[in-house]
PDB file of C-alpha atoms in Angstrom:
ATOM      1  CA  UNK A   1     194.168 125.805  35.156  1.00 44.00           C
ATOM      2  CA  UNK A   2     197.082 123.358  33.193  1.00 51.00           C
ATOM      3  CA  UNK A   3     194.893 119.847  32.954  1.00 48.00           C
ATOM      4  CA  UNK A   4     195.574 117.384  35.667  1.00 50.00           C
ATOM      5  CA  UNK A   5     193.920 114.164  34.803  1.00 43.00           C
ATOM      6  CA  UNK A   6     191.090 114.084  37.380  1.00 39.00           C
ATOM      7  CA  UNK A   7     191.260 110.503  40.040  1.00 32.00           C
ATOM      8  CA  UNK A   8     189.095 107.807  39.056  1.00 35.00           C
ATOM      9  CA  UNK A   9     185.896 108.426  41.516  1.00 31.00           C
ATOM     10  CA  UNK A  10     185.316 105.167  42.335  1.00 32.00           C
ATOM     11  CA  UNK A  11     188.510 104.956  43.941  1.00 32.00           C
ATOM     12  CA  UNK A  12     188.280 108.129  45.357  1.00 34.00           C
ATOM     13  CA  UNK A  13     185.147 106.619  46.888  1.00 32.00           C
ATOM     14  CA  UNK A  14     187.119 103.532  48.317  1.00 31.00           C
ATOM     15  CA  UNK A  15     189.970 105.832  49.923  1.00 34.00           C
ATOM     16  CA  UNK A  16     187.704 108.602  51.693  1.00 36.00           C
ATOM     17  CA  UNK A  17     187.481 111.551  49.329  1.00 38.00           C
ATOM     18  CA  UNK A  18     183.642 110.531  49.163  1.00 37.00           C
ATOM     19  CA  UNK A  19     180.544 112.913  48.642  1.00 39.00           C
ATOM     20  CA  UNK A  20     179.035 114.500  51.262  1.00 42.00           C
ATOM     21  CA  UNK A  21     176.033 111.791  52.220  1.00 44.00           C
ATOM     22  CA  UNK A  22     179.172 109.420  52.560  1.00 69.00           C
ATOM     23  CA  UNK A  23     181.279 111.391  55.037  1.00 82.00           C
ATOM     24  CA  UNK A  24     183.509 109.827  56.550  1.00 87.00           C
ATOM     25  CA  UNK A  25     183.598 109.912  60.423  1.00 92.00           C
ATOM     26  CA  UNK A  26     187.363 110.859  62.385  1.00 93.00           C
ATOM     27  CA  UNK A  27     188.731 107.479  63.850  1.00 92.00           C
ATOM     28  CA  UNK A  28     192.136 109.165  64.849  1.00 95.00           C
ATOM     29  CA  UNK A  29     192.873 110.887  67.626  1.00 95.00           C
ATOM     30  CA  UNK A  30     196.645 111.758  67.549  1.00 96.00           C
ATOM     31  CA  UNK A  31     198.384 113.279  64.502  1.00 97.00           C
ATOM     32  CA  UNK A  32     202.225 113.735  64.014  1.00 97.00           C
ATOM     33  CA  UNK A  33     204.953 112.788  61.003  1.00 97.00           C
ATOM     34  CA  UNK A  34     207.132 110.663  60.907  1.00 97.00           C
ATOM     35  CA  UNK A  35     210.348 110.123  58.317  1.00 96.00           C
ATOM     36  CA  UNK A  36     210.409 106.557  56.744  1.00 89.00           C
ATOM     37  CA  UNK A  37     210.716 105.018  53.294  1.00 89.00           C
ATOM     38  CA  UNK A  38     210.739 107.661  50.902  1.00 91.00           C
ATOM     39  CA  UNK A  39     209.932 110.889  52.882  1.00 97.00           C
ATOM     40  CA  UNK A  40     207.837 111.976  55.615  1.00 98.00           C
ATOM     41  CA  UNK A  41     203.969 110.532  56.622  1.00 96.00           C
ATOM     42  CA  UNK A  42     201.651 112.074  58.160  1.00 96.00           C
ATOM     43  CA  UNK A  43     200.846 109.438  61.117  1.00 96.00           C
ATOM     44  CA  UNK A  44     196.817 108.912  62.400  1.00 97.00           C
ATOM     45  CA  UNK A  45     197.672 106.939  65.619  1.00 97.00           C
ATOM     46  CA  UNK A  46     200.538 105.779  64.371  1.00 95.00           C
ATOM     47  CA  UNK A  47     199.019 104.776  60.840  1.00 94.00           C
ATOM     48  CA  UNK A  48     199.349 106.186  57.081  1.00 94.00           C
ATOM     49  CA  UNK A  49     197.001 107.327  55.594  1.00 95.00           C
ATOM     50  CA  UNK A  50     196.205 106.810  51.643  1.00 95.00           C
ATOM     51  CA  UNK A  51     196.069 108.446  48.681  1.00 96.00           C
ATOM     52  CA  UNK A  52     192.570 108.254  46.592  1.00 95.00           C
ATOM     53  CA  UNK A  53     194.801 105.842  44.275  1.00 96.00           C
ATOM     54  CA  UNK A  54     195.685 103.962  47.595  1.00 96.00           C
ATOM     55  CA  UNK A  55     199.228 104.348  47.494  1.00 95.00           C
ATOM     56  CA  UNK A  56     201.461 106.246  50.817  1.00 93.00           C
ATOM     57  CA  UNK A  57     200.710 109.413  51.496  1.00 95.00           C
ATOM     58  CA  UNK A  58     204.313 110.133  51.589  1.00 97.00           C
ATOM     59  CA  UNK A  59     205.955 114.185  51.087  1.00 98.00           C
ATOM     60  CA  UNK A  60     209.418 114.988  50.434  1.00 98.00           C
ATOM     61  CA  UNK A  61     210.176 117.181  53.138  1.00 98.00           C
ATOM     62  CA  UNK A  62     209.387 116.843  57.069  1.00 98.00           C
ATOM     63  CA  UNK A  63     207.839 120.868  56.576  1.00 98.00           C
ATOM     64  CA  UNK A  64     205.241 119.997  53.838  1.00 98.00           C
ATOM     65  CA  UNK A  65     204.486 116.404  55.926  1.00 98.00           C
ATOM     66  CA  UNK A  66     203.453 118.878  58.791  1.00 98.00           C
ATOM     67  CA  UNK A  67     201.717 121.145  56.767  1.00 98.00           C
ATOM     68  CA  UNK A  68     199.767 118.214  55.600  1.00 98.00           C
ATOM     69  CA  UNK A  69     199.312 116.611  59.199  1.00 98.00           C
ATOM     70  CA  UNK A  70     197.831 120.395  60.171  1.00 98.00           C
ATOM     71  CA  UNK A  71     194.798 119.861  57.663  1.00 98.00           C
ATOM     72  CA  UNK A  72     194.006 116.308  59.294  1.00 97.00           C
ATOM     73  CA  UNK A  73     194.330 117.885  62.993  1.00 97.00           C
ATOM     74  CA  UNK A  74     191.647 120.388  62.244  1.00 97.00           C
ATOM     75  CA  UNK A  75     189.282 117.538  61.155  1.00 96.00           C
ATOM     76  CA  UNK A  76     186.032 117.708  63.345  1.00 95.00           C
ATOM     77  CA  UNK A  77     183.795 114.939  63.619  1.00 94.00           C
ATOM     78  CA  UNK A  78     184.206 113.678  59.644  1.00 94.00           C
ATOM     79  CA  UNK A  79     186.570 113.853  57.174  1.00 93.00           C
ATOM     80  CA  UNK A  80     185.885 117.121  55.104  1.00 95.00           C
ATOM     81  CA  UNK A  81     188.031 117.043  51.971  1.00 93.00           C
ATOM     82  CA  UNK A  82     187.162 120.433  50.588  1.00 93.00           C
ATOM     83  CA  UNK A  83     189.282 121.809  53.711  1.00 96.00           C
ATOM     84  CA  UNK A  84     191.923 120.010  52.688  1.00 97.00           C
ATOM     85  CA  UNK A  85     193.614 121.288  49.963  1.00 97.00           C
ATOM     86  CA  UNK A  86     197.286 120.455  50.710  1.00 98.00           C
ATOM     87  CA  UNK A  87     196.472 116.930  51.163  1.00 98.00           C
ATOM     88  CA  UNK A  88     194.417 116.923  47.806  1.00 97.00           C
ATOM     89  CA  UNK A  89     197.712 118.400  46.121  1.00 98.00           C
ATOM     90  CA  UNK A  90     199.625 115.891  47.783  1.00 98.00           C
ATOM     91  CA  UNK A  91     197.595 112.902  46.528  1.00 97.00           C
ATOM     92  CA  UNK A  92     197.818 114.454  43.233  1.00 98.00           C
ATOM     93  CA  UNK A  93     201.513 115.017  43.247  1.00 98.00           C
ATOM     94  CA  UNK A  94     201.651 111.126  43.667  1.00 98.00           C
ATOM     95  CA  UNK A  95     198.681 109.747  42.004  1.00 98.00           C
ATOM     96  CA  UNK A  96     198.692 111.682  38.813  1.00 97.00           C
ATOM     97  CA  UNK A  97     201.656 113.698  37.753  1.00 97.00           C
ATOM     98  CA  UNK A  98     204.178 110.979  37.262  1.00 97.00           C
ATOM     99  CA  UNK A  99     201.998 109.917  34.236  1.00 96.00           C
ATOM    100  CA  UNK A 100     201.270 113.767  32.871  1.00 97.00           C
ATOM    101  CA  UNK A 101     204.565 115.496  33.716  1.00 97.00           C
ATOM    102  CA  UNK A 102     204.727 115.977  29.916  1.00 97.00           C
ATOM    103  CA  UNK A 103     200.880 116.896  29.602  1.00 97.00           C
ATOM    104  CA  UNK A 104     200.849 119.417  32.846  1.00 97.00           C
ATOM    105  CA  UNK A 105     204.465 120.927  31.342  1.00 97.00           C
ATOM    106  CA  UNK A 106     203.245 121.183  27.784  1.00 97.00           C
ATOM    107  CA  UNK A 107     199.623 123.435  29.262  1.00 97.00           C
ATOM    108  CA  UNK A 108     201.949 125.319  31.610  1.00 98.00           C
ATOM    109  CA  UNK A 109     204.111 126.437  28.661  1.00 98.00           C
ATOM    110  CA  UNK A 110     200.764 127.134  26.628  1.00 97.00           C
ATOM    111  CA  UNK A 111     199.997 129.604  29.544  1.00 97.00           C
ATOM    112  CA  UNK A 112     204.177 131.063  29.119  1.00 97.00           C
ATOM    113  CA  UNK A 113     202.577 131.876  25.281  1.00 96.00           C
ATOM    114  CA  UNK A 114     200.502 133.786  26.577  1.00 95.00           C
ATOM    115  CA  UNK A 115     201.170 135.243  29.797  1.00 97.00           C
ATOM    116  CA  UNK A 116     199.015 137.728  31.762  1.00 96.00           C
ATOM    117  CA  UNK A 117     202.047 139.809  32.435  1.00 97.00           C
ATOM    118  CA  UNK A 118     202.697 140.536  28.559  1.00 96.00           C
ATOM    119  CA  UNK A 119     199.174 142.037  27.902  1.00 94.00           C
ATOM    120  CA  UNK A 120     199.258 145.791  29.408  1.00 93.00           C
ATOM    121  CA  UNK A 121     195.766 147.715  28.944  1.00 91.00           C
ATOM    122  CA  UNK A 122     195.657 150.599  26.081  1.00 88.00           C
ATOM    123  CA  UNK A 123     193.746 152.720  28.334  1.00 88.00           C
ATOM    124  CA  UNK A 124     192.976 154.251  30.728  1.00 92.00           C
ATOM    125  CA  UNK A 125     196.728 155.875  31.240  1.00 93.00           C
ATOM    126  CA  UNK A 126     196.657 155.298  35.115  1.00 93.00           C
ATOM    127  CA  UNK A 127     196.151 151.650  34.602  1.00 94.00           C
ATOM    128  CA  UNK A 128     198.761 151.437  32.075  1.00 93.00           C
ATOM    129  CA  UNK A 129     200.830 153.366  34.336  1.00 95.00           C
ATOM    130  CA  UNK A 130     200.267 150.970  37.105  1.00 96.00           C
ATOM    131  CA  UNK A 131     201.056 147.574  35.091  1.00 96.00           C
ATOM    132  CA  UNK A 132     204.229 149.370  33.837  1.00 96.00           C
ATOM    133  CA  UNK A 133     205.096 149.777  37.513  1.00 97.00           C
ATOM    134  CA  UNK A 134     203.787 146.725  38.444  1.00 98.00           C
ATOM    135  CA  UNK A 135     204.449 143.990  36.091  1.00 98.00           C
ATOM    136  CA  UNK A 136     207.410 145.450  34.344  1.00 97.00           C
ATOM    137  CA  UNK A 137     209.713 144.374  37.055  1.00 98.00           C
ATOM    138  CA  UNK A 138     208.679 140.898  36.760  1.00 98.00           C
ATOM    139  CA  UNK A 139     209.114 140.585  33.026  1.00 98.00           C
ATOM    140  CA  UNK A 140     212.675 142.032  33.689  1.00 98.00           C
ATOM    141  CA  UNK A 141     212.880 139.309  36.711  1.00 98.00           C
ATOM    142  CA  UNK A 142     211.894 136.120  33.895  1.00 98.00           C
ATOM    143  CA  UNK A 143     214.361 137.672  31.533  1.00 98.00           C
ATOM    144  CA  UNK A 144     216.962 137.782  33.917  1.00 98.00           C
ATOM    145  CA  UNK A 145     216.390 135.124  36.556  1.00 98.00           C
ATOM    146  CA  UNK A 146     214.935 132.276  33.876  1.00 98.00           C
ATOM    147  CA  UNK A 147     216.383 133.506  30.765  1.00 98.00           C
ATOM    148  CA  UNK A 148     212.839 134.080  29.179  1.00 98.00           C
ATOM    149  CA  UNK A 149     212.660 137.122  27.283  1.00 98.00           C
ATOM    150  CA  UNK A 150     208.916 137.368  27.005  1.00 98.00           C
ATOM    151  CA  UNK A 151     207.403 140.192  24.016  1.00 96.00           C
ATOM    152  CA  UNK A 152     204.831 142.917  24.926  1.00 93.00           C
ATOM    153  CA  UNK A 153     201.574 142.513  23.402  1.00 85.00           C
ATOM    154  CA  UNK A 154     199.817 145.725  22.901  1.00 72.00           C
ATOM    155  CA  UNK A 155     196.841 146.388  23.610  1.00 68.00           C
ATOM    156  CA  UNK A 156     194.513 142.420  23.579  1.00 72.00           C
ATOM    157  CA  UNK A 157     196.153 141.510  20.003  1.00 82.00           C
ATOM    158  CA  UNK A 158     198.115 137.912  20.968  1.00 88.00           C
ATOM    159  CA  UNK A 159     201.818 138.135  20.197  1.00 92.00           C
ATOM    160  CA  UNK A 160     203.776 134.887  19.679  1.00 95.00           C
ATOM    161  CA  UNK A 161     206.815 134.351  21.545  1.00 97.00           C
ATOM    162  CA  UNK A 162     209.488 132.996  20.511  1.00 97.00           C
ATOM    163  CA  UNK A 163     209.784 129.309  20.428  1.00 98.00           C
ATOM    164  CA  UNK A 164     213.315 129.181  21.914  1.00 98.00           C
ATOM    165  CA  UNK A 165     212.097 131.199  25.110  1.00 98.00           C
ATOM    166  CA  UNK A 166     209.071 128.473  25.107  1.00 98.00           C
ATOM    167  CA  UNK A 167     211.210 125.574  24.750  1.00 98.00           C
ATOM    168  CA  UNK A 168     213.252 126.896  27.527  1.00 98.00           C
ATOM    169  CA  UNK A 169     210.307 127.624  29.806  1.00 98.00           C
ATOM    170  CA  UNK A 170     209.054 123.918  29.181  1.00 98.00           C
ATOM    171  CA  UNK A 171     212.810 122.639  30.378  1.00 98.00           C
ATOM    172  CA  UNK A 172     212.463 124.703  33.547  1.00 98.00           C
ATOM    173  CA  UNK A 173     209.056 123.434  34.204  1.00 98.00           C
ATOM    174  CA  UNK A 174     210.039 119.612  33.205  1.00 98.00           C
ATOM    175  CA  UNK A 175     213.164 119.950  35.748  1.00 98.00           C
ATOM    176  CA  UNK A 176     210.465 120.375  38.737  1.00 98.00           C
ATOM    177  CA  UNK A 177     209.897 117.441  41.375  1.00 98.00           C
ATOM    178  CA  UNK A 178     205.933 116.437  40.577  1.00 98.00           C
ATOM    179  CA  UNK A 179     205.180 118.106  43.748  1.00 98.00           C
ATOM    180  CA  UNK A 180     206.548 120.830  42.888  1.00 98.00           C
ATOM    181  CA  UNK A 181     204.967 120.602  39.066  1.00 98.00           C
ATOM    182  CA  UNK A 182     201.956 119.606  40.978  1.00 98.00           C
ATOM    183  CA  UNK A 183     201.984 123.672  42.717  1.00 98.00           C
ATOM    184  CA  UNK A 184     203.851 124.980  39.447  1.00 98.00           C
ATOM    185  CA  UNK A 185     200.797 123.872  37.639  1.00 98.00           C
ATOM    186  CA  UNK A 186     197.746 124.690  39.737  1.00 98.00           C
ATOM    187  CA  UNK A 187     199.455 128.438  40.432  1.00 98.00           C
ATOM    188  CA  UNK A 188     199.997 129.021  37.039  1.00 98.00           C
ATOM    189  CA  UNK A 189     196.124 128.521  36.653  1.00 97.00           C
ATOM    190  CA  UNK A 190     195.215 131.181  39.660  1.00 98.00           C
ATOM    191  CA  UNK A 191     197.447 133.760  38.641  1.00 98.00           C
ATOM    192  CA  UNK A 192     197.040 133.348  34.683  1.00 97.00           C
ATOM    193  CA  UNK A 193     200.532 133.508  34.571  1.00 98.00           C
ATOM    194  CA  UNK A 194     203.672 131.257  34.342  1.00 98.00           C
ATOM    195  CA  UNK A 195     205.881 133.799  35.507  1.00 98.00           C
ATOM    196  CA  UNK A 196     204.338 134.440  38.659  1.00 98.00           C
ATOM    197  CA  UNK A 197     203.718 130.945  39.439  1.00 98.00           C
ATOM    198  CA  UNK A 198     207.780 130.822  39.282  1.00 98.00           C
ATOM    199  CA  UNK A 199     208.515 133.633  41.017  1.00 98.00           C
ATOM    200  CA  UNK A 200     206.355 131.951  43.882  1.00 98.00           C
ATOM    201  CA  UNK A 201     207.864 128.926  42.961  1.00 98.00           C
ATOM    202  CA  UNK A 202     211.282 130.317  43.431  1.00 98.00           C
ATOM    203  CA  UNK A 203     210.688 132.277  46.424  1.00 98.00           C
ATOM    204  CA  UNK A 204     210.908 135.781  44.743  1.00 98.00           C
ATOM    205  CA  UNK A 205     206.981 136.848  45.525  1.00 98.00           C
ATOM    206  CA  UNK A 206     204.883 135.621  48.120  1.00 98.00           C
ATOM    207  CA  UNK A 207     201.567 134.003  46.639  1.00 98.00           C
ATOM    208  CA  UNK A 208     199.433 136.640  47.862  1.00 98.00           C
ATOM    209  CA  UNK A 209     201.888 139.431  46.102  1.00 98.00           C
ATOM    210  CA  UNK A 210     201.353 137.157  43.387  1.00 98.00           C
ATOM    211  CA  UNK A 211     197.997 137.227  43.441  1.00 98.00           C
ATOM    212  CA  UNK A 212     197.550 141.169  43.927  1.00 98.00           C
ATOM    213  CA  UNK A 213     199.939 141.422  40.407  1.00 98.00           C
ATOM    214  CA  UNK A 214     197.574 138.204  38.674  1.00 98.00           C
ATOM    215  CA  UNK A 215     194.236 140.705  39.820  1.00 97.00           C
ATOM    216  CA  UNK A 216     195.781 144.516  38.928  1.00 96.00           C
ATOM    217  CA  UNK A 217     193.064 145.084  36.345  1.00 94.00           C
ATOM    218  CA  UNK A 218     190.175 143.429  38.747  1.00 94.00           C
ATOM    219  CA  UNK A 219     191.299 145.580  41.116  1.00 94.00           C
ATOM    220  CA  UNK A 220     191.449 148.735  39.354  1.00 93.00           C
ATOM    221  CA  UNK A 221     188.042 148.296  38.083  1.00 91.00           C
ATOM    222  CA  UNK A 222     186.764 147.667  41.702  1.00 92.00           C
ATOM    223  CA  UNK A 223     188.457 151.290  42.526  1.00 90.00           C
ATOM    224  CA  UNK A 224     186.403 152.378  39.720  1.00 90.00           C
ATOM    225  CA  UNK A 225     182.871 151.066  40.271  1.00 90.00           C
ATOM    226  CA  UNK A 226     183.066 148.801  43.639  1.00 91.00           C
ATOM    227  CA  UNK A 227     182.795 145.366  44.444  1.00 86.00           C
ATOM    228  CA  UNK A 228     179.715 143.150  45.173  1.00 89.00           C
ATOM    229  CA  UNK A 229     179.474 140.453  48.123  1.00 92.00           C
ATOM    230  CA  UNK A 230     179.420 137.547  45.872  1.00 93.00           C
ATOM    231  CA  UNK A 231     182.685 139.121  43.745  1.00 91.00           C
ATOM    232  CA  UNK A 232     184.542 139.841  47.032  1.00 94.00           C
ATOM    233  CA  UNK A 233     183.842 136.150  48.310  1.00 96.00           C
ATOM    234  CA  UNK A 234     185.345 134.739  45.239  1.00 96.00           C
ATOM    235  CA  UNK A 235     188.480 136.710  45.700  1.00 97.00           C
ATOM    236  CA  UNK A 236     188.729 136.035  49.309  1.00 97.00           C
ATOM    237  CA  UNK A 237     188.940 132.037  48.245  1.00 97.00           C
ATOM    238  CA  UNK A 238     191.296 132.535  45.760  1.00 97.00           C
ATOM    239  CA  UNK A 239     193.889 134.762  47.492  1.00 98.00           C
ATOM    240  CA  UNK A 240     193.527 131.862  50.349  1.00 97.00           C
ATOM    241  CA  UNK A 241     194.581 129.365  47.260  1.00 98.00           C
ATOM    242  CA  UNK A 242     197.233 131.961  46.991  1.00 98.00           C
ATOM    243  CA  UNK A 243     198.444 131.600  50.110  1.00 98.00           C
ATOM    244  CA  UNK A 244     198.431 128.058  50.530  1.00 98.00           C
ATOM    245  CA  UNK A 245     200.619 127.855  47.364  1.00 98.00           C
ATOM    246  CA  UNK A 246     203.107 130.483  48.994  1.00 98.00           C
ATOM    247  CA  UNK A 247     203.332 127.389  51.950  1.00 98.00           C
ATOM    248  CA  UNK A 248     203.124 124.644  49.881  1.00 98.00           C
ATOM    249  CA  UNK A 249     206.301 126.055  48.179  1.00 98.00           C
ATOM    250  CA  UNK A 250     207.961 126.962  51.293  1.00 98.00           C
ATOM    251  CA  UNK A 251     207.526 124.005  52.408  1.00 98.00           C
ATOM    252  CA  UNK A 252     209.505 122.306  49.650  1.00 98.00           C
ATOM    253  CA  UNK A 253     212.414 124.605  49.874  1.00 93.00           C
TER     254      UNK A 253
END
């Protein structure tokens, strides 16, 4: 995933994102948004709650504010972070990315190098035959849509794109909100791919569509030789990463 510089535990400590023997017990019984300086707030009885950095935990748009107020509604007896993850984007959005926009774009355009979608297998035919079903339309869609003519690798040798098409790709990326830079970012690390993060960035794939494409040669193996518990468990949390992405966008729109 493009490096987000990670919060400063000790005030995550201080503002409730604590470790599990220092859980921190619901004291709110109503949730709802409301719109006031800078953007919408998710409301605990009437009350803000804080970023691990301590500062509003404001979003742009009344949908993503109520997307965030759904994760503290499901809250049971304590605060459970790890069932949070729209909030934890949300703090990051504010928190870090206004001092790493540069950072976050410069990793995301590392990944545009080298993009999942570019590197089609050399065997066996049927898989090849699948990516060039598969993928092919979305390297048409970035050449079209973004103007980013991405090259073919062949086979796993790395092929160097061209630094115009990079440069490009960074300005796209740059010209994102940090919230959205914030999903842009932590996409572009579940799928592998830039291109698919934008198209679910853009509203061309869904994140789970985008996540089936990111997992073609996963999946083709499973059809081969099966899938364990443990393997199928680790998909299952990622394609629900994938799908909180595809609302977290949505929401911004």
């Amino acid at each position: 995933m493009p490096h987000i510089p990670p919060l400063d535990p000790n005030v995550a400590a201080r503002r409730g994102f604590r470790e599990p023997e220092e859980r921190i017990k619901r004291f709110w019984k109503d949730v709802t948004v409301g719109e006031g300086e800078g953007g919408w707030r998710v409301l605990l009885d009437g009350r803000s709650p804080k970023t691990p950095a301590a500062a509003p935990l404001v979003a742009p748009t009344e949908p993503l504010a109520l997307l965030l107020a759904e994760e503290w509604a499901a809250q049971g007896e304590h605060l459970d972070p790890a069932t949070m993850p729209a909030t934890r984007l949300a703090s990051t959005a504010i928190d870090r990315i206004p001092q790493a926009r540069e950072g976050v774009a410069e990793e995301v355009t590392r990944y545009l190098g080298s993009d999942a979608l570019c590197y089609f297998a050399d065997g066996p035919q049927g898989l090849i035959a699948e990516q060039e079903a598969r993928w092919r339309p979305w390297l048409d869609w970035a050449a079209r849509e973004l103007s980013l003519p991405l090259r073919q690798a062949e086979g796993i040798g790395h092929v160097a794109q061209p630094d115009a098409v990079l440069r490009h790709g960074r300005e796209l990326v740059l010209a994102l909100d940090d919230f959205s830079l914030t999903g842009l970012a932590t996409a572009t690390g579940l799928f592998g791919s830039a291109v698919l993060a934008l198209a679910v960035q853009r509203g061309a794939l869904s994140g789970v569509e985008a996540f089936e494409l990111s997992r073609l040669d996963e999946a083709w193996q499973e059809r081969q030789w099966g899938v364990d518990e443990e393997a199928a468990q680790r998909t299952a949390a990622r394609r629900a990463e994938a799908e909180l992405l595809d609302r977290w966008f949505a929401a911004l729109r």
